[in-house]
Coordinates of C-alpha atoms and ligand atoms in Angstrom, one line a residue:
M1 CA 206.9 0.6 18.7
T2 CA 205.8 -2.5 20.5
L3 CA 202.9 -4.6 19.3
R4 CA 200.6 -5.5 22.2
L5 CA 197.1 -6.3 23.2
L6 CA 195.2 -3.2 24.6
P7 CA 194.1 -3.5 28.3
E8 CA 190.4 -4.3 28.7
P9 CA 189.2 -0.9 29.9
L10 CA 190.9 0.8 26.9
V11 CA 188.9 -1.8 24.6
N12 CA 185.8 -1.1 26.2
R13 CA 186.2 2.7 25.7
I14 CA 186.9 2.2 22.2
A15 CA 183.9 0.1 21.8
A16 CA 181.9 2.6 23.5
G17 CA 182.7 5.1 21.0
E18 CA 180.9 3.1 18.6
V19 CA 178.0 1.9 20.5
I20 CA 177.3 4.8 22.9
E21 CA 177.6 7.9 20.9
R22 CA 175.2 10.1 23.0
P23 CA 172.9 9.8 25.9
A24 CA 170.2 8.7 23.5
A25 CA 172.2 5.5 22.5
A26 CA 172.7 4.6 26.2
V27 CA 168.9 4.9 26.6
K28 CA 168.3 2.7 23.7
E29 CA 170.5 0.0 24.9
L30 CA 169.2 0.0 28.5
V31 CA 165.6 0.0 27.4
E32 CA 166.2 -2.7 24.8
N33 CA 167.8 -4.7 27.7
S34 CA 164.4 -4.3 29.7
I35 CA 162.4 -5.3 26.8
D36 CA 164.5 -8.5 26.2
A37 CA 163.9 -9.0 30.0
R38 CA 160.2 -9.0 29.3
A39 CA 159.4 -5.9 31.3
Q40 CA 155.7 -4.6 31.5
H41 CA 156.7 -1.2 32.7
I42 CA 159.8 0.8 31.8
D43 CA 160.7 4.3 33.3
V44 CA 163.4 6.4 32.1
V45 CA 164.5 9.4 34.1
L46 CA 167.0 11.9 32.9
R47 CA 168.9 14.8 34.6
G48 CA 170.9 17.3 32.8
G49 CA 169.7 15.8 29.4
G50 CA 171.3 12.5 30.4
R51 CA 174.7 13.8 31.0
V52 CA 174.1 14.0 34.8
L53 CA 172.0 10.9 35.1
I54 CA 170.1 8.3 33.0
S55 CA 168.1 5.9 35.0
V56 CA 166.3 3.1 33.6
S57 CA 163.9 1.0 35.7
D58 CA 161.9 -2.2 34.7
D59 CA 159.9 -4.8 36.1
G60 CA 161.5 -7.6 34.0
K61 CA 163.1 -10.9 35.0
G62 CA 166.1 -9.4 36.7
M63 CA 169.6 -10.8 37.5
S64 CA 171.1 -12.9 40.2
P65 CA 174.5 -11.8 41.7
D66 CA 176.3 -14.1 39.4
E67 CA 174.6 -12.6 36.4
L68 CA 175.2 -9.1 37.7
T69 CA 179.0 -9.6 37.6
L70 CA 178.9 -11.3 34.4
A71 CA 176.6 -8.8 32.7
V72 CA 179.2 -6.0 32.7
E73 CA 182.0 -8.1 31.2
R74 CA 182.7 -7.7 27.7
H75 CA 180.9 -10.1 25.3
A76 CA 178.7 -11.5 28.0
T77 CA 175.3 -12.2 27.0
S78 CA 172.5 -14.5 27.8
K79 CA 170.9 -13.9 24.5
L80 CA 172.8 -16.2 22.1
P81 CA 172.1 -19.8 23.7
D82 CA 173.1 -21.7 20.5
D83 CA 175.9 -19.4 19.2
D84 CA 173.3 -18.8 16.5
L85 CA 173.8 -15.3 14.8
V86 CA 171.2 -16.1 12.2
N87 CA 168.1 -16.7 14.4
I88 CA 168.3 -13.6 16.7
R89 CA 165.0 -13.2 18.6
T90 CA 166.1 -10.5 21.1
L91 CA 166.9 -6.8 20.6
G92 CA 170.5 -7.4 22.2
F93 CA 173.1 -10.1 21.3
R94 CA 176.4 -8.5 21.3
G95 CA 176.9 -8.3 24.9
E96 CA 178.6 -4.9 24.5
A97 CA 176.1 -2.3 26.1
L98 CA 176.8 -2.7 29.7
P99 CA 180.7 -2.9 29.7
S100 CA 180.7 0.0 27.0
I101 CA 178.6 2.2 29.2
G102 CA 180.5 1.1 32.3
A103 CA 183.7 2.1 30.6
V104 CA 182.7 5.8 29.9
S105 CA 180.7 6.6 33.1
R106 CA 179.7 5.6 36.7
V107 CA 177.3 2.8 36.5
C108 CA 175.2 1.1 39.2
I109 CA 173.0 -1.8 38.5
T110 CA 170.5 -3.0 41.1
S111 CA 168.4 -5.9 40.2
R112 CA 166.3 -8.8 42.0
A113 CA 166.1 -11.9 39.9
D114 CA 162.4 -13.3 39.4
G115 CA 161.4 -15.5 42.3
E116 CA 164.2 -14.2 44.6
S117 CA 163.7 -12.3 47.8
D118 CA 167.0 -10.5 47.9
A119 CA 168.3 -7.8 45.6
F120 CA 172.0 -7.0 44.9
S121 CA 173.8 -4.3 43.1
I122 CA 177.0 -3.8 41.2
K123 CA 179.1 -0.7 40.3
V124 CA 181.3 0.0 37.5
D125 CA 183.4 3.1 37.5
G126 CA 185.3 4.3 34.4
G127 CA 185.7 0.5 33.6
R128 CA 186.7 -0.4 37.2
K129 CA 184.3 -3.2 38.4
H130 CA 183.4 -3.3 42.0
M131 CA 182.0 -6.2 44.3
V132 CA 178.4 -7.2 44.1
M133 CA 176.7 -5.9 47.2
P134 CA 173.3 -6.8 48.8
A135 CA 170.9 -3.8 48.1
A136 CA 167.2 -2.9 48.7
H137 CA 165.0 -3.1 45.4
G138 CA 161.8 -4.3 44.2
K139 CA 160.9 -6.6 41.2
G140 CA 163.2 -6.2 38.1
T141 CA 166.2 -4.0 37.5
R142 CA 167.4 -0.5 37.7
V143 CA 170.4 0.8 35.9
D144 CA 171.7 4.2 37.0
V145 CA 174.3 5.9 34.6
L146 CA 176.0 8.9 36.2
D147 CA 178.4 11.3 34.5
L148 CA 178.3 9.9 31.1
F149 CA 181.4 10.3 29.1
Y150 CA 183.1 11.7 32.2
A151 CA 186.1 9.2 31.2
T152 CA 186.1 10.3 27.5
P153 CA 186.2 14.2 27.7
A154 CA 186.6 14.5 23.8
R155 CA 183.1 12.7 23.4
L156 CA 181.5 15.0 26.1
K157 CA 182.6 18.1 23.8
F158 CA 180.6 16.7 21.0
L159 CA 177.2 16.6 22.8
K160 CA 174.7 19.0 21.5
T161 CA 172.6 21.4 23.7
L162 CA 170.4 19.8 26.4
K163 CA 167.3 20.3 24.4
T164 CA 168.6 18.3 21.4
E165 CA 169.9 15.5 23.6
I166 CA 166.5 15.1 25.2
N167 CA 164.8 15.3 22.0
H168 CA 167.0 12.5 20.8
V169 CA 166.3 10.3 23.8
A170 CA 162.4 11.0 23.4
D171 CA 162.7 10.0 19.8
T172 CA 164.4 6.8 20.6
L173 CA 162.1 5.8 23.3
K174 CA 159.2 6.7 21.2
R175 CA 160.3 4.4 18.5
L176 CA 160.8 1.5 20.8
S177 CA 157.4 2.0 22.5
M178 CA 155.6 1.9 19.2
A179 CA 156.8 -1.6 18.6
H180 CA 155.7 -2.5 22.1
P181 CA 152.2 -1.3 22.8
E182 CA 151.9 -4.0 25.6
I183 CA 154.6 -2.3 27.7
A184 CA 154.2 0.9 29.6
F185 CA 156.7 3.7 29.1
T186 CA 157.5 7.0 30.8
L187 CA 160.1 9.6 30.1
T188 CA 160.9 12.1 32.9
D189 CA 163.7 14.8 32.5
D190 CA 164.6 16.9 35.6
D191 CA 161.3 16.1 37.2
R192 CA 159.1 17.1 34.2
T193 CA 157.2 14.1 32.6
R194 CA 157.7 14.3 28.9
F195 CA 155.4 11.5 28.1
Q196 CA 153.6 8.6 29.7
Y197 CA 152.2 5.7 27.6
G198 CA 150.0 3.2 29.5
R199 CA 150.1 -0.6 28.9
L200 CA 147.6 -1.6 26.3
E201 CA 146.0 -4.9 26.0
G202 CA 143.6 -6.8 23.5
N203 CA 143.7 -6.8 19.6
L204 CA 147.2 -6.2 18.3
L205 CA 145.9 -3.8 15.5
N206 CA 143.9 -1.7 17.9
M207 CA 146.6 -1.6 20.5
R208 CA 149.0 -0.5 17.9
L209 CA 146.7 2.3 16.4
E210 CA 146.1 3.5 20.1
R211 CA 150.0 3.6 20.9
L212 CA 150.6 5.3 17.5
S213 CA 148.0 8.0 18.3
G214 CA 149.9 8.6 21.5
V215 CA 153.2 9.0 19.8
M216 CA 152.5 10.5 16.5
G217 CA 149.3 12.3 17.5
K218 CA 145.6 11.9 17.0
E219 CA 145.8 13.6 13.7
F220 CA 147.8 10.6 12.4
A221 CA 145.4 8.0 13.7
E222 CA 142.5 9.8 12.3
N223 CA 144.1 10.2 8.9
A224 CA 145.9 6.9 8.4
V225 CA 144.8 3.7 6.4
P226 CA 145.8 0.3 7.6
V227 CA 148.5 -1.4 5.7
S228 CA 148.5 -5.2 5.5
S229 CA 150.2 -7.1 2.8
E230 CA 151.9 -10.4 2.6
R231 CA 154.3 -11.9 0.1
E232 CA 156.8 -14.7 -0.1
G233 CA 157.0 -15.0 3.7
L234 CA 157.2 -11.3 4.3
R235 CA 154.4 -9.4 6.2
L236 CA 154.0 -5.7 6.0
T237 CA 151.5 -4.1 8.6
G238 CA 151.0 -0.7 10.0
F239 CA 149.3 2.3 9.1
A240 CA 150.0 5.0 6.5
G241 CA 148.9 8.5 6.4
V242 CA 146.8 9.8 3.7
P243 CA 149.1 12.0 1.3
T244 CA 147.4 15.3 2.3
L245 CA 148.6 14.8 5.8
N246 CA 152.2 15.5 5.0
R247 CA 155.4 17.0 6.6
G248 CA 158.3 19.1 5.5
N249 CA 160.8 16.3 6.6
A250 CA 161.0 12.6 7.0
R251 CA 161.1 12.5 10.8
A252 CA 157.4 11.1 11.1
Q253 CA 158.3 7.9 9.2
Y254 CA 158.8 5.2 11.7
L255 CA 159.9 2.0 10.3
F256 CA 160.5 -1.4 12.1
V257 CA 162.1 -4.7 10.9
N258 CA 161.0 -7.7 13.1
G259 CA 160.1 -5.3 16.0
R260 CA 163.3 -3.4 15.8
P261 CA 163.2 0.3 15.0
V262 CA 165.4 1.0 12.0
Q263 CA 166.5 3.9 10.1
D264 CA 167.3 2.3 6.8
R265 CA 167.9 3.9 3.5
L266 CA 166.5 1.1 1.4
L267 CA 163.1 1.2 3.4
M268 CA 162.9 5.1 3.4
G269 CA 163.5 5.0 -0.3
A270 CA 160.7 2.5 -0.9
V271 CA 158.3 4.8 1.1
R272 CA 159.3 7.7 -0.9
G273 CA 158.8 5.7 -4.2
A274 CA 155.2 4.6 -2.9
Y275 CA 154.1 8.2 -2.4
Q276 CA 156.1 9.9 -5.1
D277 CA 153.2 10.4 -7.3
F278 CA 151.1 12.0 -4.7
L279 CA 153.5 14.3 -3.3
A280 CA 155.8 17.0 -4.3
R281 CA 159.6 16.3 -3.7
N282 CA 159.8 18.3 -0.7
R283 CA 156.7 16.8 1.2
H284 CA 157.1 13.7 3.3
P285 CA 154.4 11.2 4.2
M286 CA 153.7 10.1 7.9
V287 CA 153.9 6.2 8.2
A288 CA 154.5 3.6 10.8
L289 CA 155.3 0.4 9.0
F290 CA 156.1 -3.0 10.7
L291 CA 158.0 -5.4 8.4
D292 CA 158.1 -9.0 9.6
I293 CA 160.6 -11.0 7.6
P294 CA 162.1 -14.5 8.0
R295 CA 165.2 -14.0 10.4
E296 CA 167.6 -15.9 8.1
T297 CA 166.7 -13.3 5.2
V298 CA 167.9 -10.2 7.1
D299 CA 171.3 -9.3 8.7
V300 CA 171.0 -6.9 11.8
N301 CA 174.5 -7.3 12.7
V302 CA 175.8 -4.6 10.2
H303 CA 176.1 -1.7 12.6
P304 CA 176.9 -1.6 16.4
S305 CA 173.7 0.4 17.0
K306 CA 171.8 -2.0 14.8
A307 CA 170.1 0.9 13.1
E308 CA 170.8 -0.3 9.7
V309 CA 170.0 -3.7 8.4
R310 CA 171.0 -5.7 5.3
F311 CA 168.2 -7.6 3.4
R312 CA 169.0 -10.7 1.4
D313 CA 166.4 -9.8 -1.3
A314 CA 166.4 -6.1 -1.2
G315 CA 164.0 -6.0 -4.4
L316 CA 161.5 -8.1 -2.6
V317 CA 161.6 -5.9 0.4
R318 CA 161.3 -2.7 -1.6
G319 CA 158.4 -4.4 -3.7
I320 CA 156.1 -5.2 -0.8
I321 CA 156.6 -1.8 0.7
V322 CA 155.8 0.0 -2.5
G323 CA 153.0 -2.4 -3.3
G324 CA 151.5 -2.6 0.0
L325 CA 151.4 1.2 0.6
R326 CA 149.9 2.0 -2.9
R327 CA 147.0 -0.6 -2.2
A328 CA 146.3 0.8 1.1
L329 CA 146.2 4.3 -0.4
E330 CA 144.1 3.1 -3.2
A331 CA 141.7 1.8 -0.5
A332 CA 141.5 5.5 0.7
G333 CA 139.9 6.4 -2.5
H334 CA 138.9 10.2 -2.9
R335 CA 139.5 10.7 0.8
A336 CA 141.6 13.6 1.7
S337 CA 142.9 14.5 5.1
T338 CA 140.4 15.9 8.0
T339 CA 142.9 18.5 8.5
V340 CA 142.1 20.0 5.3
A341 CA 138.7 21.0 6.3
S342 CA 139.9 22.1 9.8
A343 CA 142.7 24.2 8.3
A344 CA 140.0 25.9 6.0
L345 CA 137.7 26.5 9.0
G346 CA 140.7 27.7 11.1
A347 CA 141.4 30.3 8.3
F348 CA 137.8 31.5 8.8
R349 CA 137.8 32.2 12.4
S350 CA 140.0 32.3 15.5
G351 CA 138.4 30.1 17.8
P352 CA 139.5 26.5 18.3
V353 CA 139.2 24.2 15.5
H354 CA 136.7 21.3 15.9
H355 CA 137.4 18.2 13.9
A356 CA 134.5 17.1 11.9
D357 CA 133.5 13.5 12.4
E358 CA 134.9 12.1 9.3
R359 CA 134.2 8.4 9.9
H360 CA 131.1 8.0 7.8
R361 CA 132.8 9.4 4.8
L362 CA 135.6 6.9 5.1
S363 CA 133.5 3.9 5.2
R364 CA 131.3 4.9 2.1
P365 CA 131.9 2.5 -0.8
L366 CA 133.1 4.2 -4.0
Q367 CA 130.5 4.7 -6.7
S368 CA 132.1 2.9 -9.5
S369 CA 129.3 3.2 -12.0
G370 CA 128.8 6.9 -11.3
G371 CA 130.1 9.0 -14.1
G372 CA 133.0 6.6 -14.7
S373 CA 131.8 5.7 -18.2
A374 CA 132.5 9.2 -19.3
I375 CA 136.2 8.9 -18.9
H376 CA 137.0 5.3 -19.7
A377 CA 139.8 5.3 -22.1
N378 CA 142.1 2.9 -23.6
S379 CA 145.1 4.9 -24.6
I380 CA 146.8 7.9 -22.9
N381 CA 145.8 10.3 -25.6
E382 CA 142.2 9.3 -25.7
A383 CA 142.1 9.7 -21.9
M384 CA 143.1 13.3 -22.2
E385 CA 140.5 14.2 -24.8
V386 CA 137.8 12.1 -23.2
V387 CA 138.1 13.8 -19.8
D388 CA 138.2 17.1 -21.5
V389 CA 134.7 16.8 -23.0
P390 CA 132.6 14.8 -20.5
S391 CA 129.5 13.3 -22.3
A392 CA 127.8 12.1 -19.2
Q393 CA 124.2 12.7 -18.9
E394 CA 123.5 11.6 -15.4
G395 CA 125.3 14.6 -14.0
A396 CA 122.4 17.0 -14.8
A397 CA 119.9 15.4 -12.2
V398 CA 121.7 14.2 -9.1
D399 CA 119.5 13.3 -6.1
I400 CA 121.5 14.2 -3.1
T401 CA 118.8 13.3 -0.7
A402 CA 119.0 9.6 -1.2
E403 CA 120.6 7.6 1.6
D404 CA 123.4 6.5 -0.5
S405 CA 123.7 9.7 -2.6
Y406 CA 126.9 10.6 -4.1
P407 CA 129.6 11.7 -1.5
L408 CA 130.7 14.7 -3.5
G409 CA 127.2 15.9 -4.2
A410 CA 125.5 17.8 -7.0
A411 CA 127.3 20.8 -8.7
R412 CA 125.6 24.0 -7.9
A413 CA 128.0 26.5 -9.4
Q414 CA 131.2 27.4 -10.9
V415 CA 132.9 30.4 -9.2
H416 CA 135.7 32.5 -10.7
G417 CA 135.9 30.1 -13.4
T418 CA 138.1 28.0 -11.1
Y419 CA 136.2 26.3 -8.4
I420 CA 133.2 24.1 -8.5
V421 CA 130.7 24.5 -5.5
A422 CA 128.6 21.3 -4.9
Q423 CA 125.9 20.6 -2.4
T424 CA 126.1 17.3 -0.4
K425 CA 123.7 15.6 1.9
K426 CA 125.5 17.1 4.8
G427 CA 127.1 20.3 3.6
I428 CA 129.1 21.6 0.7
V429 CA 132.0 20.7 -1.3
I430 CA 134.5 23.1 -3.0
V431 CA 136.5 21.5 -5.8
D432 CA 139.6 22.9 -7.3
Q433 CA 138.9 21.9 -10.9
H434 CA 142.3 22.0 -12.2
A435 CA 143.8 20.0 -9.4
A436 CA 141.0 17.4 -9.5
H437 CA 141.1 17.1 -13.3
E438 CA 144.9 16.7 -13.3
R439 CA 144.7 13.9 -11.0
L440 CA 142.0 12.1 -12.9
V441 CA 144.0 12.3 -16.2
Y442 CA 146.9 11.0 -14.3
E443 CA 145.1 8.2 -12.7
R444 CA 143.7 7.1 -16.1
M445 CA 147.1 7.3 -17.7
K446 CA 148.6 5.0 -15.1
E447 CA 145.7 2.6 -15.5
S448 CA 146.3 2.3 -19.2
L449 CA 149.9 1.8 -18.5
A450 CA 149.0 -1.1 -16.4
E451 CA 146.3 -2.4 -18.7
D452 CA 147.7 -2.2 -22.1
G453 CA 151.4 -2.0 -21.4
V454 CA 153.5 1.0 -22.5
K455 CA 153.6 2.2 -26.1
R456 CA 157.0 1.8 -27.6
Q457 CA 158.7 4.0 -30.0
G458 CA 161.4 2.4 -32.2
L459 CA 164.7 4.3 -32.6
L460 CA 165.7 5.0 -36.2
I461 CA 169.2 4.1 -35.4
P462 CA 169.7 1.7 -32.5
E463 CA 171.9 3.3 -29.8
V464 CA 174.7 1.5 -28.4
V465 CA 175.5 2.3 -24.8
E466 CA 178.8 1.4 -23.4
L467 CA 178.6 0.3 -19.7
E468 CA 180.7 -1.5 -17.2
E469 CA 180.7 -5.3 -17.7
T470 CA 178.9 -6.0 -14.5
A471 CA 176.3 -3.3 -15.2
A472 CA 175.7 -4.5 -18.8
E473 CA 175.1 -8.0 -17.4
R474 CA 172.8 -6.7 -14.7
I475 CA 170.8 -5.0 -17.3
C476 CA 170.5 -7.7 -19.8
A477 CA 169.5 -10.0 -17.1
K478 CA 166.4 -7.8 -16.6
A479 CA 165.7 -7.6 -20.4
D480 CA 162.2 -9.3 -20.2
E481 CA 160.9 -7.0 -17.6
F482 CA 162.1 -4.0 -19.4
R483 CA 160.4 -5.2 -22.6
E484 CA 157.2 -5.1 -20.7
L485 CA 157.9 -1.4 -19.9
G486 CA 158.7 -0.6 -23.5
L487 CA 162.4 -0.7 -23.2
I488 CA 163.9 -3.2 -25.8
I489 CA 167.5 -4.0 -25.2
E490 CA 170.0 -6.4 -26.3
R491 CA 173.5 -7.7 -25.4
F492 CA 176.1 -6.0 -27.7
G493 CA 179.4 -7.7 -27.2
T494 CA 181.4 -7.3 -23.9
G495 CA 180.4 -4.2 -21.8
A496 CA 177.8 -2.8 -24.3
V497 CA 174.1 -2.9 -24.8
V498 CA 172.2 -1.9 -27.8
V499 CA 168.8 -0.1 -27.4
R500 CA 166.3 -0.5 -30.2
E501 CA 163.1 0.7 -28.7
V502 CA 162.1 3.0 -25.9
P503 CA 159.0 3.7 -23.9
A504 CA 157.2 6.5 -26.2
L505 CA 156.4 8.4 -23.0
L506 CA 160.1 9.0 -22.4
G507 CA 160.3 11.3 -25.6
Q508 CA 163.8 12.4 -26.4
A509 CA 165.4 11.0 -23.1
D510 CA 169.0 10.7 -22.8
I511 CA 169.2 7.0 -23.2
S512 CA 172.7 6.3 -22.2
N513 CA 172.0 8.0 -18.8
L514 CA 168.7 6.2 -18.4
L515 CA 170.6 2.8 -18.6
K516 CA 173.4 3.8 -16.3
D517 CA 170.9 4.9 -13.6
L518 CA 168.9 1.6 -14.2
A519 CA 172.1 -0.3 -13.7
D520 CA 172.9 1.4 -10.5
E521 CA 169.2 1.0 -9.2
I522 CA 169.2 -2.7 -10.0
E523 CA 172.4 -3.1 -8.1
E524 CA 171.0 -1.3 -5.1
F525 CA 167.4 -2.6 -5.2
G526 CA 167.5 -5.6 -7.4
A527 CA 164.3 -4.3 -9.0
D528 CA 163.1 -2.7 -12.1
L529 CA 160.8 -0.3 -10.0
A530 CA 162.9 2.8 -11.0
L531 CA 161.7 2.5 -14.5
R532 CA 158.1 2.2 -13.7
E533 CA 158.4 5.0 -11.3
R534 CA 160.0 7.2 -13.8
L535 CA 157.1 6.5 -16.3
E536 CA 154.6 7.6 -13.8
E537 CA 156.5 10.8 -13.0
I538 CA 156.2 11.4 -16.6
C539 CA 152.6 10.8 -16.6
S540 CA 152.2 13.1 -13.8
T541 CA 153.9 16.0 -15.7
M542 CA 151.9 15.2 -18.9
A543 CA 148.6 15.1 -16.9
C544 CA 149.4 18.5 -15.6
H545 CA 149.6 19.8 -19.1
G546 CA 146.7 18.0 -20.3
S547 CA 144.2 19.1 -17.7
V548 CA 141.3 21.5 -17.5
R549 CA 143.0 24.8 -16.8
A550 CA 141.6 27.1 -14.0
G551 CA 139.7 29.7 -15.6
R552 CA 138.0 27.6 -18.1
R553 CA 133.9 27.6 -17.8
L554 CA 132.2 24.4 -17.2
G555 CA 128.5 23.6 -17.7
A556 CA 126.5 21.7 -15.0
V557 CA 126.9 18.4 -17.0
E558 CA 130.6 18.8 -17.1
M559 CA 131.0 19.7 -13.5
N560 CA 128.9 16.7 -12.3
A561 CA 130.8 14.4 -14.5
L562 CA 134.0 15.5 -12.8
L563 CA 132.6 15.0 -9.3
R564 CA 131.3 11.4 -10.4
A565 CA 134.7 10.7 -11.9
M566 CA 136.5 11.8 -8.6
E567 CA 134.4 9.5 -6.7
A568 CA 135.2 6.7 -8.9
T569 CA 138.8 7.3 -9.1
P570 CA 141.3 6.3 -6.3
H571 CA 143.6 9.0 -5.0
S572 CA 141.5 11.7 -6.3
G573 CA 141.5 13.5 -3.0
Q574 CA 144.8 15.1 -3.6
C575 CA 146.6 16.4 -6.7
N576 CA 149.9 15.1 -7.9
H577 CA 151.6 17.5 -5.5
G578 CA 149.9 16.4 -2.4
R579 CA 147.5 19.3 -2.2
P580 CA 144.0 18.6 -1.7
T581 CA 141.5 18.7 -4.7
Y582 CA 138.5 19.4 -2.7
V583 CA 137.4 20.7 0.8
E584 CA 134.3 19.6 2.3
L585 CA 132.5 21.8 4.9
E586 CA 129.6 20.2 6.7
L587 CA 126.4 22.3 7.7
T588 CA 127.4 21.8 11.3
D589 CA 130.9 23.5 10.5
I590 CA 129.2 26.2 8.6
E591 CA 126.5 26.8 11.4
R592 CA 129.5 27.1 13.8
L593 CA 131.1 29.7 11.7
F594 CA 127.9 31.8 11.9
G595 CA 127.7 31.1 15.6
R596 CA 124.6 29.2 15.1
R597 CA 126.0 26.3 17.4
Ligands
LIG1 P1 173.2 -8.0 25.4 O1 172.0 -7.1 25.5 O2 173.8 -7.7 23.9 O3 173.2 -9.4 25.7 P2 174.3 -6.2 27.3 O4 175.7 -5.8 27.6 O5 173.2 -5.2 27.0 O6 174.4 -7.2 26.1 O7 173.7 -7.0 28.5 C1 174.4 -8.1 29.1 C2 173.4 -9.1 29.8 O8 173.0 -8.6 30.9 C3 172.2 -9.4 29.0 O9 172.5 -10.5 28.0 C4 171.3 -10.0 30.2 O10 171.5 -11.3 30.3 C5 171.7 -9.0 31.1 N1 170.8 -7.7 31.3 C6 171.1 -6.4 31.0 N2 170.1 -5.7 31.3 C7 169.1 -6.5 31.8 C8 167.8 -6.2 32.5 N3 167.2 -5.0 32.4 N4 167.2 -7.2 32.9 C9 167.7 -8.5 33.1 N5 168.9 -8.7 32.4 C10 169.6 -7.8 32.0
LIG2 MG1 171.7 -5.2 25.4

């Protein structure tokens, strides 16, 4: 065997294997180049799902003939002017995309540099570079990729069906377009326009919501709350769907770091953590979150396709996402998704579903004095009892005609021992009493967890847990934080920890497993959130057991107290599994049902 340097075309083909795994990856690279070139319009055309042709045109700054020849060379980039890998401002920087694509297909790049009158083009054919030629072209650049992977038949075999590949391209382009509402995007495949997003101008928040509405659907825009959070130089913005607007998979979660779409485990985990006490395990929220973080604290150069990133302080990142999302959802109060009422109406009739105008409800302030006093409690146990037997008097006489009357109205009846029917100023509300009550108990428990700390329970015989030395160190470094959560631990020689007290909520938990999980999670996220989340999960189970069962008869006072408590309690629009706790039908909806409108 002879040791030798591989010839350039082969090197590029190997690189292409990493960077360009399917048509969508080529589209991503080309469109990112157009964005980096400050284009205002980007058009993507596919034939044969991208296998026959991918064409990306932009009106960006273009390339001169010299730049054209260099652009297709390996490691040629205009984006690292100071050799500074820390401060990366562009989407590209590796100088790999064009030579890689050129190595596995037939590429023709046509471009006219900004301010020039002549255009030029260059062809690369299976890695063979041709001469630059004069060409006819308007402003900007157009890259045509023909016969992708013809030079690497093995890769060709791994491509999925046409439809799957097109969907991947659409998803990729959508993600990029969400981060750039100021750019117009179109996707056409075999002469069919898949989507077309116009250029938006003005206030970033409005632009963004409008683009998100185009990409994720009007339903998302109508049922999302704005997220805005800042901490130690990190900024989280975007929109989060209310929990009752949920999906069976996590595909409607769009995450961006410094304007770059990412599919990152840490970020996805944080979103799950933030929603976990509103949603069942198999349901997923819809979110579009934009994290802006000092460039030196994130490494985007982890993966050739840059979909994964590495954070210097993963705990901080997770914290801002969980905290920011929870705060935003809290502000949504008792609001449930508009889709709930629409779905209810849809079940009644076959005609098209009209969305009720929900906006007035969203802006209504919560009535914190309502019946809240009936369920103020200090301890978890008290909370359960007090909510069970509301003593509020004000429930009996509820004036629903007043301008600022209670959003959930006055209880009129209990039906089937399960549902409360209330009359509001604009219509009726039907409340699932068990689901609503469960949520109230749970929120109360969490509140007392936050206010009074966690009740601890001493172990009769302290438990010694053997861990790896590094794990023991990590755990002990967090001893103070754990103490706040009711877990008292101490160092016990090398590689062991002694546990003296545990949170009472945990009951007879397997302590050694708990510590091992905690050590793993600290390593992964650098945070103690895991224990807090676990406690909240337990609260949720306990709340379910401590709640008003369906089937229990309630008096008018009790029913009204429940309604007032819901208004005063954040997150009361859905139960702990993401199901709605109430449905509102407006009179106009009811009139439509009866054909009066
Ligand atoms: P990178 O984007 O990492 O720099 P690429 O291989 O994708 O590497 O592109 C190489 C270079 O070609 C870029 O740095 C840029 O200067 C130029 N280039 C590529 N596409 C365009 C485009 N659409 N408009 C203007 N310049 C482009
Ligand atoms: Mg690039």
